[in-house]
Amino acid sequence: MVATLQGAEDDGDWKAAYLPVIEGETGPLETIAGRNVLLLADVENLYYSAREWRLTLSFAQLADAVQRCAGEAELHAFFSCQPGDRRQVEAFRAHGWVPHPNEIETVRSQGQTRRRANSDNVMLFWGGRLTGRKDFEVVVIGTGDGDLGCDLAREIVRRDRARSVVTLSVAGCTARRLDARNNPYIDANLEVGLDCLSKSTSRAGRGWFPKK
């Protein structure tokens, strides 16, 4: 995607190369302003969507942006991790997130070995549980994945567990099925802005928070 943005490889004002394809600020946040908000973040989808643009998403800055605008906010992060790896769990917790790690498994099925590293089912389970125990004014589904986003939005609306359901994703990495103009279960689409993104400096390593 970066190849489509003139000057995106420059070391100078790199943000200018991404405008207006990616907005300068995350939003529009008017839909959550002053309201009781639940954010369910599909960490891997958001992280790798940003990497499509050769950018790194800061979940610390994303938390700050949501918390500054919302009246009250619960932030829940869903991600896979190696068994016993607590570093990312602790990092999310330090920045105001409730972490939901899903340990990666290697399983054998039909004579083949496969790696299970998807957190969608965990996010669906907790999405139902969290919205079932408390009424939220707005539920923000942080993913560009059409299947996951549509399933969550539909069930939340059908059970009348929130006044409004919106999505949060990265520009150019959002399934068309999530478009609020065509989806009766979604009221608005938010996009991660350059205020929560930085230019990626390394292709190596994996982690939702940089190693210090």
mmCIF file of C-alpha atoms in Angstrom, residues 1-203:
data_model
loop_
_atom_site.group_PDB
_atom_site.id
_atom_site.type_symbol
_atom_site.label_atom_id
_atom_site.label_comp_id
_atom_site.label_asym_id
_atom_site.label_seq_id
_atom_site.Cartn_x
_atom_site.Cartn_y
_atom_site.Cartn_z
ATOM 1 C CA MET A 1 0.000 0.000 0.000
ATOM 2 C CA VAL A 2 2.875 2.351 0.717
ATOM 3 C CA ALA A 3 3.846 2.235 -2.939
ATOM 4 C CA THR A 4 0.655 4.135 -3.719
ATOM 5 C CA LEU A 5 1.685 7.052 -1.499
ATOM 6 C CA GLN A 6 4.115 9.473 -3.052
ATOM 7 C CA GLY A 7 6.975 10.276 -0.701
ATOM 8 C CA ALA A 8 5.995 7.760 1.939
ATOM 9 C CA GLU A 9 9.553 6.480 2.127
ATOM 10 C CA ASP A 10 11.028 9.886 2.878
ATOM 11 C CA ASP A 11 12.692 10.434 6.236
ATOM 12 C CA GLY A 12 11.346 13.963 6.543
ATOM 13 C CA ASP A 13 7.702 14.793 7.144
ATOM 14 C CA TRP A 14 6.544 11.214 6.659
ATOM 15 C CA LYS A 15 3.022 11.893 7.917
ATOM 16 C CA ALA A 16 2.354 14.251 5.033
ATOM 17 C CA ALA A 17 2.864 11.342 2.643
ATOM 18 C CA TYR A 18 -0.049 9.462 4.217
ATOM 19 C CA LEU A 19 -2.551 12.321 4.273
ATOM 20 C CA PRO A 20 -5.406 12.324 3.389
ATOM 21 C CA VAL A 21 -5.529 8.524 2.898
ATOM 22 C CA ILE A 22 -5.047 8.129 6.651
ATOM 23 C CA GLU A 23 -6.531 10.895 8.771
ATOM 24 C CA GLY A 24 -4.334 12.939 11.077
ATOM 25 C CA GLU A 25 -6.391 12.045 14.144
ATOM 26 C CA THR A 26 -8.236 8.907 15.175
ATOM 27 C CA GLY A 27 -11.961 9.253 14.736
ATOM 28 C CA PRO A 28 -14.369 10.738 14.254
ATOM 29 C CA LEU A 29 -14.752 10.367 18.009
ATOM 30 C CA GLU A 30 -17.963 12.382 18.354
ATOM 31 C CA THR A 31 -19.859 9.096 18.483
ATOM 32 C CA ILE A 32 -18.211 8.181 21.802
ATOM 33 C CA ALA A 33 -17.801 11.650 23.321
ATOM 34 C CA GLY A 34 -18.890 11.697 26.956
ATOM 35 C CA ARG A 35 -20.450 8.238 26.709
ATOM 36 C CA ASN A 36 -19.983 4.919 28.489
ATOM 37 C CA VAL A 37 -17.839 2.928 26.047
ATOM 38 C CA LEU A 38 -16.659 -0.663 25.697
ATOM 39 C CA LEU A 39 -13.773 -1.174 23.258
ATOM 40 C CA LEU A 40 -13.060 -4.722 22.069
ATOM 41 C CA ALA A 41 -9.754 -4.725 20.190
ATOM 42 C CA ASP A 42 -8.671 -7.456 17.788
ATOM 43 C CA VAL A 43 -5.016 -6.664 18.400
ATOM 44 C CA GLU A 44 -3.511 -8.744 15.623
ATOM 45 C CA ASN A 45 -5.877 -7.392 12.986
ATOM 46 C CA LEU A 46 -5.171 -3.780 13.937
ATOM 47 C CA TYR A 47 -1.437 -4.343 14.322
ATOM 48 C CA TYR A 48 -0.962 -6.098 10.992
ATOM 49 C CA SER A 49 -3.292 -3.685 9.213
ATOM 50 C CA ALA A 50 -0.963 -0.869 10.267
ATOM 51 C CA ARG A 51 2.009 -2.882 9.046
ATOM 52 C CA GLU A 52 0.404 -3.041 5.597
ATOM 53 C CA TRP A 53 1.249 0.677 5.478
ATOM 54 C CA ARG A 54 4.677 0.034 7.053
ATOM 55 C CA LEU A 55 3.469 1.740 10.199
ATOM 56 C CA THR A 56 3.339 0.706 13.837
ATOM 57 C CA LEU A 57 0.179 1.153 15.881
ATOM 58 C CA SER A 58 0.612 2.405 19.444
ATOM 59 C CA PHE A 59 -1.996 0.784 21.673
ATOM 60 C CA ALA A 60 -0.919 3.136 24.463
ATOM 61 C CA GLN A 61 -1.795 6.184 22.349
ATOM 62 C CA LEU A 62 -4.998 4.544 21.155
ATOM 63 C CA ALA A 63 -6.046 4.015 24.763
ATOM 64 C CA ASP A 64 -5.282 7.660 25.551
ATOM 65 C CA ALA A 65 -7.334 8.891 22.576
ATOM 66 C CA VAL A 66 -10.389 6.859 23.573
ATOM 67 C CA GLN A 67 -10.147 7.604 27.285
ATOM 68 C CA ARG A 68 -9.766 11.350 26.710
ATOM 69 C CA CYS A 69 -12.968 11.471 24.660
ATOM 70 C CA ALA A 70 -15.252 8.944 26.341
ATOM 71 C CA GLY A 71 -17.053 9.671 29.570
ATOM 72 C CA GLU A 72 -16.098 6.213 30.830
ATOM 73 C CA ALA A 73 -14.243 3.520 28.919
ATOM 74 C CA GLU A 74 -13.416 -0.149 29.334
ATOM 75 C CA LEU A 75 -10.639 -1.294 27.009
ATOM 76 C CA HIS A 76 -10.216 -4.997 26.290
ATOM 77 C CA ALA A 77 -7.382 -6.353 24.144
ATOM 78 C CA PHE A 78 -7.493 -9.805 22.514
ATOM 79 C CA PHE A 79 -4.277 -11.311 21.166
ATOM 80 C CA SER A 80 -2.318 -14.535 20.818
ATOM 81 C CA CYS A 81 0.958 -15.160 22.618
ATOM 82 C CA GLN A 82 3.492 -17.853 23.287
ATOM 83 C CA PRO A 83 2.731 -20.036 26.335
ATOM 84 C CA GLY A 84 4.034 -18.377 29.478
ATOM 85 C CA ASP A 85 4.840 -15.051 27.780
ATOM 86 C CA ARG A 86 3.622 -12.335 30.149
ATOM 87 C CA ARG A 87 5.475 -9.348 28.699
ATOM 88 C CA GLN A 88 2.701 -8.165 26.408
ATOM 89 C CA VAL A 89 0.071 -8.880 29.058
ATOM 90 C CA GLU A 90 1.854 -6.623 31.505
ATOM 91 C CA ALA A 91 2.402 -3.931 28.868
ATOM 92 C CA PHE A 92 -1.278 -3.797 27.947
ATOM 93 C CA ARG A 93 -2.299 -3.675 31.589
ATOM 94 C CA ALA A 94 0.152 -0.824 32.269
ATOM 95 C CA HIS A 95 -1.560 1.261 29.569
ATOM 96 C CA GLY A 96 -5.118 0.820 30.787
ATOM 97 C CA TRP A 97 -6.136 -2.269 28.830
ATOM 98 C CA VAL A 98 -7.637 -5.475 30.172
ATOM 99 C CA PRO A 99 -5.571 -8.137 28.374
ATOM 100 C CA HIS A 100 -7.092 -11.372 27.086
ATOM 101 C CA PRO A 101 -4.138 -13.475 25.906
ATOM 102 C CA ASN A 102 -4.812 -16.625 23.917
ATOM 103 C CA GLU A 103 -1.849 -18.989 24.156
ATOM 104 C CA ILE A 104 -0.692 -20.375 20.826
ATOM 105 C CA GLU A 105 -1.176 -24.132 20.469
ATOM 106 C CA THR A 106 0.305 -26.676 18.110
ATOM 107 C CA VAL A 107 -2.226 -29.436 17.484
ATOM 108 C CA ARG A 108 -2.524 -32.496 15.275
ATOM 109 C CA SER A 109 -5.664 -32.915 13.206
ATOM 110 C CA GLN A 110 -6.292 -35.501 10.476
ATOM 111 C CA GLY A 111 -2.649 -36.480 10.492
ATOM 112 C CA GLN A 112 -1.392 -32.918 10.079
ATOM 113 C CA THR A 113 0.197 -30.490 12.515
ATOM 114 C CA ARG A 114 -1.206 -26.991 12.629
ATOM 115 C CA ARG A 115 -0.704 -23.874 14.689
ATOM 116 C CA ARG A 116 -3.737 -22.366 16.439
ATOM 117 C CA ALA A 117 -3.049 -18.670 16.983
ATOM 118 C CA ASN A 118 -6.367 -16.950 16.383
ATOM 119 C CA SER A 119 -8.188 -15.011 19.115
ATOM 120 C CA ASP A 120 -11.528 -14.506 17.331
ATOM 121 C CA ASN A 121 -13.398 -17.083 19.409
ATOM 122 C CA VAL A 122 -12.025 -15.600 22.631
ATOM 123 C CA MET A 123 -13.156 -12.146 21.541
ATOM 124 C CA LEU A 124 -16.632 -13.426 20.640
ATOM 125 C CA PHE A 125 -16.976 -15.157 24.008
ATOM 126 C CA TRP A 126 -15.869 -12.148 26.031
ATOM 127 C CA GLY A 127 -17.861 -9.758 23.854
ATOM 128 C CA GLY A 128 -21.013 -11.616 24.845
ATOM 129 C CA ARG A 129 -20.012 -11.881 28.477
ATOM 130 C CA LEU A 130 -19.000 -8.244 28.883
ATOM 131 C CA THR A 131 -22.075 -6.828 27.171
ATOM 132 C CA GLY A 132 -24.247 -9.244 29.132
ATOM 133 C CA ARG A 133 -23.145 -8.054 32.555
ATOM 134 C CA LYS A 134 -23.334 -4.311 31.941
ATOM 135 C CA ASP A 135 -25.188 -1.893 29.676
ATOM 136 C CA PHE A 136 -22.855 0.216 27.560
ATOM 137 C CA GLU A 137 -23.937 3.209 25.526
ATOM 138 C CA VAL A 138 -21.422 2.432 22.789
ATOM 139 C CA VAL A 139 -19.560 -0.758 21.904
ATOM 140 C CA VAL A 140 -16.518 -0.184 19.691
ATOM 141 C CA ILE A 141 -15.437 -3.260 17.746
ATOM 142 C CA GLY A 142 -11.775 -2.798 16.913
ATOM 143 C CA THR A 143 -11.219 -4.898 13.809
ATOM 144 C CA GLY A 144 -11.326 -4.748 10.033
ATOM 145 C CA ASP A 145 -12.286 -8.430 9.840
ATOM 146 C CA GLY A 146 -15.713 -8.738 8.230
ATOM 147 C CA ASP A 147 -16.724 -12.075 9.758
ATOM 148 C CA LEU A 148 -15.709 -11.183 13.307
ATOM 149 C CA GLY A 149 -17.028 -7.621 13.165
ATOM 150 C CA CYS A 150 -20.380 -8.563 11.643
ATOM 151 C CA ASP A 151 -20.953 -11.457 14.049
ATOM 152 C CA LEU A 152 -20.238 -9.302 17.088
ATOM 153 C CA ALA A 153 -22.274 -6.321 15.901
ATOM 154 C CA ARG A 154 -25.288 -8.426 14.961
ATOM 155 C CA GLU A 155 -25.463 -10.286 18.273
ATOM 156 C CA ILE A 156 -24.960 -7.146 20.383
ATOM 157 C CA VAL A 157 -27.753 -5.332 18.546
ATOM 158 C CA ARG A 158 -30.101 -8.305 18.559
ATOM 159 C CA ARG A 159 -29.734 -8.646 22.318
ATOM 160 C CA ASP A 160 -30.133 -4.872 22.769
ATOM 161 C CA ARG A 161 -26.934 -4.657 24.823
ATOM 162 C CA ALA A 162 -25.814 -1.239 23.596
ATOM 163 C CA ARG A 163 -27.386 1.910 22.208
ATOM 164 C CA SER A 164 -24.798 2.081 19.462
ATOM 165 C CA VAL A 165 -22.229 -0.216 17.813
ATOM 166 C CA VAL A 166 -19.317 1.248 15.862
ATOM 167 C CA THR A 167 -16.164 -0.177 14.341
ATOM 168 C CA LEU A 168 -12.536 0.925 14.604
ATOM 169 C CA SER A 169 -10.034 -0.118 11.964
ATOM 170 C CA VAL A 170 -7.136 1.017 9.786
ATOM 171 C CA ALA A 171 -7.837 2.816 6.500
ATOM 172 C CA GLY A 172 -7.690 0.517 3.495
ATOM 173 C CA CYS A 173 -7.831 -2.599 5.684
ATOM 174 C CA THR A 174 -11.544 -2.784 6.460
ATOM 175 C CA ALA A 175 -13.992 -5.323 5.030
ATOM 176 C CA ARG A 176 -16.747 -3.746 2.951
ATOM 177 C CA ARG A 177 -19.317 -5.625 5.038
ATOM 178 C CA LEU A 178 -18.462 -3.372 7.971
ATOM 179 C CA ASP A 179 -19.396 -0.169 6.138
ATOM 180 C CA ALA A 180 -21.994 1.545 8.349
ATOM 181 C CA ARG A 181 -23.770 2.913 5.278
ATOM 182 C CA ASN A 182 -24.755 -0.626 4.279
ATOM 183 C CA ASN A 183 -24.718 -2.599 7.538
ATOM 184 C CA PRO A 184 -27.898 -2.189 9.651
ATOM 185 C CA TYR A 185 -26.099 -3.310 12.832
ATOM 186 C CA ILE A 186 -23.283 -0.737 12.673
ATOM 187 C CA ASP A 187 -23.873 2.968 13.306
ATOM 188 C CA ALA A 188 -20.486 4.445 12.421
ATOM 189 C CA ASN A 189 -16.962 3.612 11.306
ATOM 190 C CA LEU A 190 -13.943 5.014 13.125
ATOM 191 C CA GLU A 191 -10.426 4.879 11.737
ATOM 192 C CA VAL A 192 -7.056 4.876 13.446
ATOM 193 C CA GLY A 193 -5.296 8.157 12.718
ATOM 194 C CA LEU A 194 -1.680 9.165 12.432
ATOM 195 C CA ASP A 195 -1.819 10.348 16.054
ATOM 196 C CA CYS A 196 -1.684 6.655 17.048
ATOM 197 C CA LEU A 197 0.730 5.521 14.344
ATOM 198 C CA SER A 198 4.450 5.810 13.835
ATOM 199 C CA LYS A 199 6.783 4.963 11.004
ATOM 200 C CA SER A 200 7.964 1.378 11.285
ATOM 201 C CA THR A 201 11.719 1.186 11.737
ATOM 202 C CA SER A 202 12.146 -2.571 11.773
ATOM 203 C CA ARG A 203 10.684 -5.614 10.082
#
